């Protein structure tokens, strides 16, 4: 019987008032299930991140993704929130609900996407 080794979290070296570094996802392979139950893989080709105006507890994410099964390019909006529950407290957690975004932040994301020639 093979026993797995559990990874221990690295001790925190940052101050409690500073959030951890924002996750970087460029090049990562992710998966999802289609509405018909088919497993689909995609790769994150590029991403734009921005702290939501008015706070440092939410990071808005705009990703350029490419599906592997048909090479189709799409875009994904999402967000990270600083966790508050035990086990995730102080860590970035991927948002599970629809993104709500101030107009100012949406304009900044679109402007950066145009600058990068996404649009």
Short mmCIF file of the C-alpha atoms (twelve columns), coordinates in Angstrom:
data_MODEL
# 
_entry.id   MODEL 
# 
loop_
_atom_site.group_PDB 
_atom_site.id 
_atom_site.type_symbol 
_atom_site.label_atom_id 
_atom_site.label_alt_id 
_atom_site.label_comp_id 
_atom_site.label_asym_id 
_atom_site.label_seq_id 
_atom_site.Cartn_x 
_atom_site.Cartn_y 
_atom_site.Cartn_z 
_atom_site.pdbx_PDB_model_num 
ATOM 1   C CA . UNK A 1   0.000   0.000  0.000   1 
ATOM 2   C CA . UNK A 2   1.380   3.381  -1.002  1 
ATOM 3   C CA . UNK A 3   0.830   6.254  1.366   1 
ATOM 4   C CA . UNK A 4   0.595   9.738  -0.065  1 
ATOM 5   C CA . UNK A 5   2.531   12.614 1.330   1 
ATOM 6   C CA . UNK A 6   0.451   15.617 2.249   1 
ATOM 7   C CA . UNK A 7   1.770   18.983 1.283   1 
ATOM 8   C CA . UNK A 8   2.133   21.345 4.151   1 
ATOM 9   C CA . UNK A 9   1.262   24.972 3.629   1 
ATOM 10  C CA . UNK A 10  4.233   27.259 3.642   1 
ATOM 11  C CA . UNK A 11  4.330   29.584 6.633   1 
ATOM 12  C CA . UNK A 12  3.008   33.049 5.918   1 
ATOM 13  C CA . UNK A 13  5.802   35.580 5.451   1 
ATOM 14  C CA . UNK A 14  3.647   38.571 4.531   1 
ATOM 15  C CA . UNK A 15  1.980   40.964 6.910   1 
ATOM 16  C CA . UNK A 16  -1.675  40.406 7.767   1 
ATOM 17  C CA . UNK A 17  -2.666  43.717 6.151   1 
ATOM 18  C CA . UNK A 18  -1.319  42.760 2.703   1 
ATOM 19  C CA . UNK A 19  -3.174  40.307 0.462   1 
ATOM 20  C CA . UNK A 20  -1.253  37.356 -0.993  1 
ATOM 21  C CA . UNK A 21  -0.019  37.567 -4.598  1 
ATOM 22  C CA . UNK A 22  -2.788  37.286 -7.187  1 
ATOM 23  C CA . UNK A 23  -2.819  33.815 -8.822  1 
ATOM 24  C CA . UNK A 24  -1.292  33.633 -12.307 1 
ATOM 25  C CA . UNK A 25  -3.026  31.222 -14.681 1 
ATOM 26  C CA . UNK A 26  -1.438  31.806 -18.096 1 
ATOM 27  C CA . UNK A 27  -0.589  28.471 -19.697 1 
ATOM 28  C CA . UNK A 28  -2.684  26.420 -17.269 1 
ATOM 29  C CA . UNK A 29  -4.961  23.690 -18.552 1 
ATOM 30  C CA . UNK A 30  -8.466  23.650 -17.062 1 
ATOM 31  C CA . UNK A 31  -11.536 21.521 -17.576 1 
ATOM 32  C CA . UNK A 32  -15.289 21.887 -17.509 1 
ATOM 33  C CA . UNK A 33  -18.316 19.826 -18.411 1 
ATOM 34  C CA . UNK A 34  -20.572 20.960 -21.235 1 
ATOM 35  C CA . UNK A 35  -24.312 21.231 -20.704 1 
ATOM 36  C CA . UNK A 36  -24.506 17.761 -22.337 1 
ATOM 37  C CA . UNK A 37  -22.047 16.282 -19.823 1 
ATOM 38  C CA . UNK A 38  -19.033 16.168 -22.147 1 
ATOM 39  C CA . UNK A 39  -15.649 16.857 -20.594 1 
ATOM 40  C CA . UNK A 40  -13.942 19.813 -22.290 1 
ATOM 41  C CA . UNK A 41  -10.381 20.998 -21.720 1 
ATOM 42  C CA . UNK A 42  -9.127  24.482 -22.409 1 
ATOM 43  C CA . UNK A 43  -5.914  26.395 -21.935 1 
ATOM 44  C CA . UNK A 44  -5.608  29.936 -20.603 1 
ATOM 45  C CA . UNK A 45  -3.597  31.783 -23.253 1 
ATOM 46  C CA . UNK A 46  -3.547  35.182 -21.571 1 
ATOM 47  C CA . UNK A 47  -5.249  36.998 -18.722 1 
ATOM 48  C CA . UNK A 48  -5.812  40.477 -17.409 1 
ATOM 49  C CA . UNK A 49  -6.261  40.967 -13.674 1 
ATOM 50  C CA . UNK A 50  -7.364  44.067 -11.812 1 
ATOM 51  C CA . UNK A 51  -8.292  44.808 -8.223  1 
ATOM 52  C CA . UNK A 52  -11.887 45.984 -8.164  1 
ATOM 53  C CA . UNK A 53  -12.039 49.720 -7.587  1 
ATOM 54  C CA . UNK A 54  -12.797 50.616 -4.011  1 
ATOM 55  C CA . UNK A 55  -11.259 47.567 -2.387  1 
ATOM 56  C CA . UNK A 56  -8.455  45.041 -2.208  1 
ATOM 57  C CA . UNK A 57  -10.567 41.974 -1.371  1 
ATOM 58  C CA . UNK A 58  -11.722 41.239 -4.951  1 
ATOM 59  C CA . UNK A 59  -9.649  40.707 -8.102  1 
ATOM 60  C CA . UNK A 60  -11.427 40.764 -11.456 1 
ATOM 61  C CA . UNK A 61  -10.049 38.354 -14.071 1 
ATOM 62  C CA . UNK A 62  -10.500 38.525 -17.869 1 
ATOM 63  C CA . UNK A 63  -9.052  35.475 -19.627 1 
ATOM 64  C CA . UNK A 64  -8.410  34.554 -23.240 1 
ATOM 65  C CA . UNK A 65  -8.921  30.803 -23.508 1 
ATOM 66  C CA . UNK A 66  -8.671  28.165 -26.249 1 
ATOM 67  C CA . UNK A 67  -10.598 24.884 -26.269 1 
ATOM 68  C CA . UNK A 68  -8.578  21.804 -27.167 1 
ATOM 69  C CA . UNK A 69  -11.270 19.785 -28.946 1 
ATOM 70  C CA . UNK A 70  -11.942 22.358 -31.683 1 
ATOM 71  C CA . UNK A 71  -9.254  25.045 -31.210 1 
ATOM 72  C CA . UNK A 72  -11.988 27.654 -30.644 1 
ATOM 73  C CA . UNK A 73  -10.953 30.836 -28.856 1 
ATOM 74  C CA . UNK A 74  -13.270 32.383 -26.266 1 
ATOM 75  C CA . UNK A 75  -13.100 34.804 -23.353 1 
ATOM 76  C CA . UNK A 76  -13.938 34.234 -19.719 1 
ATOM 77  C CA . UNK A 77  -14.697 36.725 -16.970 1 
ATOM 78  C CA . UNK A 78  -14.244 35.686 -13.369 1 
ATOM 79  C CA . UNK A 79  -13.063 36.901 -10.022 1 
ATOM 80  C CA . UNK A 80  -11.147 35.950 -6.905  1 
ATOM 81  C CA . UNK A 81  -12.222 36.930 -3.406  1 
ATOM 82  C CA . UNK A 82  -10.113 36.818 -0.278  1 
ATOM 83  C CA . UNK A 83  -11.397 33.861 1.703   1 
ATOM 84  C CA . UNK A 84  -12.951 34.494 5.091   1 
ATOM 85  C CA . UNK A 85  -13.923 30.965 6.175   1 
ATOM 86  C CA . UNK A 86  -11.660 28.627 8.107   1 
ATOM 87  C CA . UNK A 87  -9.215  26.818 5.833   1 
ATOM 88  C CA . UNK A 88  -9.377  29.499 3.126   1 
ATOM 89  C CA . UNK A 89  -8.996  32.623 5.242   1 
ATOM 90  C CA . UNK A 90  -6.597  35.114 3.654   1 
ATOM 91  C CA . UNK A 91  -6.219  33.067 0.439   1 
ATOM 92  C CA . UNK A 92  -7.589  33.903 -3.016  1 
ATOM 93  C CA . UNK A 93  -10.708 31.839 -3.783  1 
ATOM 94  C CA . UNK A 94  -12.206 31.600 -7.309  1 
ATOM 95  C CA . UNK A 95  -15.681 33.180 -7.351  1 
ATOM 96  C CA . UNK A 96  -18.578 30.799 -7.831  1 
ATOM 97  C CA . UNK A 97  -21.256 33.303 -8.816  1 
ATOM 98  C CA . UNK A 98  -21.764 35.677 -11.745 1 
ATOM 99  C CA . UNK A 99  -19.303 38.535 -11.908 1 
ATOM 100 C CA . UNK A 100 -20.661 41.954 -11.004 1 
ATOM 101 C CA . UNK A 101 -18.306 44.717 -12.093 1 
ATOM 102 C CA . UNK A 102 -18.267 48.523 -11.892 1 
ATOM 103 C CA . UNK A 103 -18.355 50.361 -15.236 1 
ATOM 104 C CA . UNK A 104 -14.944 51.926 -14.549 1 
ATOM 105 C CA . UNK A 105 -13.308 48.506 -14.141 1 
ATOM 106 C CA . UNK A 106 -15.020 47.012 -17.196 1 
ATOM 107 C CA . UNK A 107 -13.782 49.897 -19.326 1 
ATOM 108 C CA . UNK A 108 -10.230 49.373 -18.054 1 
ATOM 109 C CA . UNK A 109 -10.360 45.639 -18.901 1 
ATOM 110 C CA . UNK A 110 -11.703 46.296 -22.409 1 
ATOM 111 C CA . UNK A 111 -9.085  48.987 -22.982 1 
ATOM 112 C CA . UNK A 112 -6.299  46.583 -21.950 1 
ATOM 113 C CA . UNK A 113 -7.764  43.788 -24.117 1 
ATOM 114 C CA . UNK A 114 -7.720  46.107 -27.135 1 
ATOM 115 C CA . UNK A 115 -4.153  47.110 -26.342 1 
ATOM 116 C CA . UNK A 116 -3.196  43.411 -26.363 1 
ATOM 117 C CA . UNK A 117 -5.110  42.957 -29.657 1 
ATOM 118 C CA . UNK A 118 -7.620  40.505 -28.204 1 
ATOM 119 C CA . UNK A 119 -10.504 42.468 -29.688 1 
# 
